[in-house]
Amino acid sequence: MKLLAGKTAIITGASRGIGEAIAIRFAEEGANIAFTYVSDNSAEKARLLEEKLIALGVKAKGYQSNAGDFAACEVLVNDVLATFGAIDICVNNAGISKDNLLLRMTPEQWDDVMQTNLKSVFNMTKQVIRPMMKAKSGSIINMSSVIGEMGNAGQSSYAASKAGVIGFTKSVAKELGSRNIRCNAIAPGFVETDMTSYLKEGEGAEKYKAGIPLGRFAGTIDIANVTLFLASNLSSYVTGQVISVCGGLNI
Ligand code: NAP
């Protein structure tokens, strides 16, 4: 039996990177997938992903929707419920970084990061808990970052947003555990995606790898597999936790 057979998952920011890998991994395990992206440039990628997921034998649909916009999330979740009939799993994955030293960081850069990385998690969680409470079950997985635990020079806004995600996750776990709704966070280290393309080659990359006990950056599949664990009943007694998937970077 597939781990997510008969379940419906909503995944934000799945046109690329970690979100795309999660969508594919979940579909391989039988989940129907509603996923989002935000930019017009990603519409074609989203269409191709939709096709790929459907070819895996599940129902799938991509939505252009800004996770940082509360009203847009309300519309999205209502549309997904009308099309799929349920939301069993929500992966709050959409995120950006606008790195800058604090001396140079503008209020606009700060606000953009907070809106996309933290307010989005509030926006989506607030919507999906309604159907989950009705169903008396649900799993919410929030994408934090090892930077939210450790901090990093030049990433104060990103670190603050990702630390905020952890506090939110633990609070929601306490609020909704009695309703059989679990809420956990994942704290990836460096993952090979567009977000970290600046780390791909050269001396810089080697310097970062030297600080990682496993000696390599993560592939998106490394994060997708842990997300699958948290989405499935394999983790039925796990809530309010932050699982670091960072090759040991944080020890
Ligand atoms: P990525 O390759 O840059 O992809 C980001 C995804 O988020 C894209 O699908 C993008 O859609 C979507 N997105 C951005 N803003 C959005 C918004 N306002 N509404 C809806 N979707 C939006 O990023 P990634 O590396 O896969 O990162 C995914 C998550 O993991 C993020 O939360 C990130 O902070 C976290 N993370 C990443 C790393 C890493 O090393 N890569 C490490 C720790 C944590 P478009 O294609 O339309 O732009």
Coordinates of C-alpha atoms and ligand atoms in Angstrom, one line a residue:
M1 CA 0.0 0.0 0.0
K2 CA 1.4 3.4 -0.9
L3 CA 2.1 5.7 2.0
L4 CA -0.2 8.5 0.9
A5 CA -2.9 6.6 -1.0
G6 CA -6.2 8.4 -1.1
K7 CA -4.8 11.6 0.5
T8 CA -4.8 15.1 -0.9
A9 CA -1.9 17.4 -0.4
I10 CA -1.5 21.1 -1.0
I11 CA 2.1 22.3 -1.5
T12 CA 3.0 25.9 -1.9
G13 CA 5.9 26.9 -4.2
A14 CA 6.3 23.7 -6.2
S15 CA 7.2 24.9 -9.6
R16 CA 10.9 24.4 -8.8
G17 CA 13.3 23.1 -6.2
I18 CA 12.3 21.5 -3.0
G19 CA 8.5 21.9 -3.6
E20 CA 8.7 20.2 -7.0
A21 CA 10.6 17.2 -5.5
I22 CA 8.0 17.0 -2.7
A23 CA 5.1 17.0 -5.2
I24 CA 6.7 14.2 -7.2
R25 CA 7.6 12.1 -4.1
F26 CA 4.1 12.5 -2.7
A27 CA 2.5 11.5 -6.1
E28 CA 4.7 8.5 -6.3
E29 CA 3.1 7.5 -2.9
G30 CA -0.4 8.0 -4.2
A31 CA -1.3 11.5 -3.1
N32 CA -3.4 13.8 -5.2
I33 CA -1.5 17.1 -5.5
A34 CA -2.6 20.7 -5.6
F35 CA 0.4 22.9 -5.9
T36 CA 1.2 26.6 -6.3
Y37 CA 3.7 29.0 -7.9
V38 CA 3.6 32.8 -8.1
S39 CA 5.5 34.1 -11.2
D40 CA 4.2 34.2 -14.8
N41 CA 7.6 32.8 -15.8
S42 CA 6.8 29.6 -14.0
A43 CA 3.5 28.9 -15.7
E44 CA 5.0 26.5 -18.3
K45 CA 7.0 24.6 -15.7
A46 CA 3.9 24.3 -13.6
R47 CA 2.0 22.9 -16.6
L48 CA 4.7 20.3 -17.2
L49 CA 4.8 19.3 -13.5
E50 CA 1.0 18.9 -13.6
E51 CA 1.4 16.5 -16.6
K52 CA 4.2 14.6 -14.8
L53 CA 2.1 14.1 -11.7
I54 CA -0.9 13.0 -13.6
A55 CA 1.2 10.5 -15.4
L56 CA 2.0 9.0 -12.0
G57 CA -1.7 8.1 -11.7
V58 CA -2.9 10.8 -9.4
K59 CA -5.1 13.9 -9.7
A60 CA -3.0 17.1 -9.9
K61 CA -3.4 20.8 -10.5
G62 CA -1.1 23.8 -10.4
Y63 CA -2.4 27.2 -9.2
Q64 CA -0.8 30.6 -9.6
S65 CA -1.3 32.0 -6.2
N66 CA 0.7 34.3 -3.9
A67 CA 1.1 32.6 -0.6
G68 CA 1.9 35.9 1.1
D69 CA -1.6 37.3 0.2
F70 CA -4.2 36.3 2.8
A71 CA -7.2 36.7 0.5
A72 CA -5.5 34.8 -2.3
C73 CA -4.9 31.9 0.1
E74 CA -8.6 31.8 1.0
V75 CA -9.6 31.7 -2.6
L76 CA -7.0 29.0 -3.3
V77 CA -8.1 26.7 -0.5
N78 CA -11.8 27.0 -1.4
D79 CA -10.9 26.2 -5.1
V80 CA -8.8 23.2 -4.0
L81 CA -11.6 21.9 -1.8
A82 CA -14.1 22.3 -4.6
T83 CA -11.9 20.4 -7.0
F84 CA -10.3 17.8 -4.7
G85 CA -12.9 17.4 -2.0
A86 CA -10.4 17.4 0.9
I87 CA -7.1 18.7 2.2
D88 CA -5.3 16.1 4.3
I89 CA -1.7 17.5 4.1
C90 CA -0.4 21.1 3.8
V91 CA 3.2 21.8 3.0
N92 CA 4.1 25.4 3.5
N93 CA 7.2 25.5 1.3
A94 CA 7.1 28.8 -0.6
G95 CA 10.0 31.0 0.3
I96 CA 12.5 33.6 -0.8
S97 CA 15.7 35.1 0.4
K98 CA 16.8 38.8 -0.1
D99 CA 20.1 38.7 1.7
N100 CA 21.9 41.8 2.7
L101 CA 23.9 43.0 5.6
L102 CA 21.7 44.7 8.2
L103 CA 23.4 48.1 7.5
R104 CA 22.2 47.9 3.9
M105 CA 18.9 46.1 4.3
T106 CA 15.9 48.1 3.3
P107 CA 12.5 47.9 5.0
E108 CA 11.0 46.7 1.7
Q109 CA 13.5 43.8 1.6
W110 CA 12.6 42.9 5.2
D111 CA 8.9 43.1 4.5
D112 CA 9.1 41.0 1.3
V113 CA 10.9 38.2 3.1
M114 CA 8.5 38.2 6.1
Q115 CA 5.5 38.2 3.9
T116 CA 6.6 35.3 1.7
N117 CA 8.3 33.2 4.3
L118 CA 6.3 33.8 7.5
K119 CA 2.9 35.4 6.8
S120 CA 2.4 32.8 4.1
V121 CA 2.5 30.1 6.7
F122 CA -0.1 31.8 8.8
N123 CA -2.3 32.5 5.7
M124 CA -2.3 28.9 4.5
T125 CA -2.5 27.2 7.9
K126 CA -5.5 29.4 8.9
Q127 CA -7.4 28.2 5.8
V128 CA -6.5 24.5 5.9
I129 CA -7.3 23.8 9.5
R130 CA -11.0 24.3 8.8
P131 CA -11.3 21.2 6.6
M132 CA -8.8 19.3 8.8
M133 CA -10.8 20.0 11.9
K134 CA -13.9 18.7 10.2
A135 CA -12.0 15.6 9.1
K136 CA -10.5 15.2 12.6
S137 CA -7.1 14.7 11.0
G138 CA -4.4 16.5 9.2
S139 CA -0.6 17.0 8.8
I140 CA 0.9 20.5 8.3
I141 CA 4.6 20.7 7.4
N142 CA 6.4 24.1 7.4
M143 CA 9.7 24.6 5.7
S144 CA 12.0 26.4 8.1
S145 CA 15.8 26.4 7.7
V146 CA 18.9 25.6 9.7
I147 CA 19.5 29.4 9.3
G148 CA 16.4 30.0 11.5
E149 CA 18.1 28.0 14.3
M150 CA 21.7 29.2 13.8
G151 CA 21.5 32.7 12.3
N152 CA 23.9 33.8 9.5
A153 CA 25.6 37.1 8.7
G154 CA 23.8 38.8 5.9
Q155 CA 20.6 36.8 6.4
S156 CA 18.9 38.5 9.4
S157 CA 15.5 38.8 7.7
Y158 CA 15.6 35.2 6.3
A159 CA 16.8 33.9 9.7
A160 CA 14.1 35.8 11.6
S161 CA 11.3 34.6 9.2
K162 CA 12.5 31.0 9.5
A163 CA 12.8 31.2 13.4
G164 CA 9.2 32.6 13.3
V165 CA 8.1 29.6 11.4
I166 CA 9.4 27.4 14.2
G167 CA 7.5 29.3 17.0
F168 CA 4.4 29.2 14.9
T169 CA 4.7 25.4 14.3
K170 CA 5.1 24.6 17.9
S171 CA 2.1 26.8 18.9
V172 CA -0.2 25.3 16.2
A173 CA 0.9 21.8 17.4
K174 CA -0.2 22.7 20.9
E175 CA -3.5 24.3 19.8
L176 CA -4.6 21.5 17.4
G177 CA -3.0 18.3 18.8
S178 CA -6.3 17.4 20.5
R179 CA -8.0 17.6 17.1
N180 CA -5.5 15.1 15.7
I181 CA -3.9 17.7 13.5
R182 CA -0.1 17.5 13.6
C183 CA 2.2 20.4 12.7
N184 CA 5.9 20.0 12.3
A185 CA 8.8 21.9 10.7
I186 CA 11.8 20.9 8.6
A187 CA 15.0 22.8 8.8
P188 CA 17.1 22.0 5.7
G189 CA 20.7 22.9 5.5
F190 CA 22.1 23.9 2.1
V191 CA 20.0 22.3 -0.7
E192 CA 20.9 22.4 -4.4
T193 CA 18.2 24.6 -5.9
D194 CA 18.0 28.0 -7.6
M195 CA 18.0 29.6 -4.2
T196 CA 21.6 28.4 -3.5
S197 CA 22.9 28.5 -7.1
Y198 CA 25.5 31.0 -5.9
L199 CA 27.1 28.0 -3.9
K200 CA 27.4 25.6 -6.8
E201 CA 30.9 26.0 -8.0
G202 CA 34.4 26.9 -6.8
E203 CA 36.1 27.6 -3.6
G204 CA 33.1 29.1 -1.8
A205 CA 31.2 25.8 -2.3
E206 CA 34.1 23.8 -0.9
K207 CA 34.4 26.0 2.1
Y208 CA 30.7 25.4 3.0
K209 CA 31.0 21.7 2.4
A210 CA 33.9 21.5 4.7
G211 CA 31.6 22.5 7.6
I212 CA 29.1 19.8 6.8
P213 CA 29.8 16.4 8.5
L214 CA 28.2 14.5 5.5
G215 CA 30.5 16.6 3.2
R216 CA 27.9 17.5 0.6
F217 CA 24.9 19.7 0.0
A218 CA 21.5 18.1 0.1
G219 CA 19.6 17.0 -3.0
T220 CA 15.9 18.0 -3.1
I221 CA 15.0 14.4 -2.7
D222 CA 16.7 14.4 0.8
I223 CA 14.2 17.0 1.9
A224 CA 11.3 15.4 0.1
N225 CA 11.8 12.0 1.8
V226 CA 11.6 13.6 5.3
T227 CA 8.5 15.6 4.3
L228 CA 7.0 12.3 3.1
F229 CA 7.7 10.8 6.6
L230 CA 6.0 13.8 8.3
A231 CA 3.0 13.7 5.9
S232 CA 2.4 10.0 6.3
N233 CA 1.1 7.9 9.2
L234 CA 4.7 6.7 9.8
S235 CA 5.0 9.9 11.9
S236 CA 1.6 9.6 13.6
Y237 CA 3.0 10.4 17.1
V238 CA 5.3 13.3 16.0
T239 CA 4.1 16.8 16.4
G240 CA 5.6 20.2 17.2
Q241 CA 9.0 19.1 16.1
V242 CA 11.7 20.6 14.0
I243 CA 13.6 18.0 12.0
S244 CA 17.0 19.2 10.8
V245 CA 17.9 17.8 7.4
C246 CA 21.3 19.5 7.1
G247 CA 23.9 16.8 6.9
G248 CA 24.9 17.5 10.5
L249 CA 25.7 21.2 9.8
N250 CA 24.1 22.3 13.1
I251 CA 26.0 20.0 15.5
Ligands
NAP1 P1 13.4 27.9 -5.0 O1 14.1 26.9 -5.8 O2 13.8 29.3 -5.1 O3 11.8 27.8 -5.3 C1 11.0 28.6 -4.6 C2 9.5 28.2 -4.9 O4 8.7 29.0 -4.1 C3 9.1 28.4 -6.4 O5 8.2 27.4 -6.7 C4 8.5 29.8 -6.3 O6 7.5 30.0 -7.4 C5 7.7 29.7 -5.0 N1 7.4 31.0 -4.4 C6 8.2 32.0 -4.1 N2 7.4 33.0 -3.6 C7 6.1 32.6 -3.6 C8 4.9 33.2 -3.2 N3 4.8 34.4 -2.7 N4 3.8 32.5 -3.4 C9 3.8 31.2 -3.9 N5 5.0 30.6 -4.3 C10 6.1 31.3 -4.1 O7 13.5 27.6 -3.5 P2 13.9 26.2 -2.7 O8 15.4 26.3 -2.5 O9 13.2 25.1 -3.3 O10 13.3 26.5 -1.3 C11 12.0 26.0 -0.9 C12 11.8 26.3 0.6 O11 12.9 25.7 1.3 C13 11.9 27.8 1.0 O12 11.0 28.1 2.0 C14 13.3 28.0 1.4 O13 13.4 29.1 2.3 C15 13.5 26.7 2.1 N6 14.9 26.3 2.3 C16 15.8 26.2 1.2 C17 17.1 25.9 1.4 C18 18.1 25.7 0.3 O14 19.3 25.6 0.5 N7 17.6 25.7 -1.0 C19 17.6 25.7 2.7 C20 16.7 25.8 3.8 C21 15.4 26.1 3.6 P3 8.0 30.7 -8.8 O15 8.7 29.6 -9.6 O16 6.7 31.1 -9.4 O17 8.9 31.8 -8.4

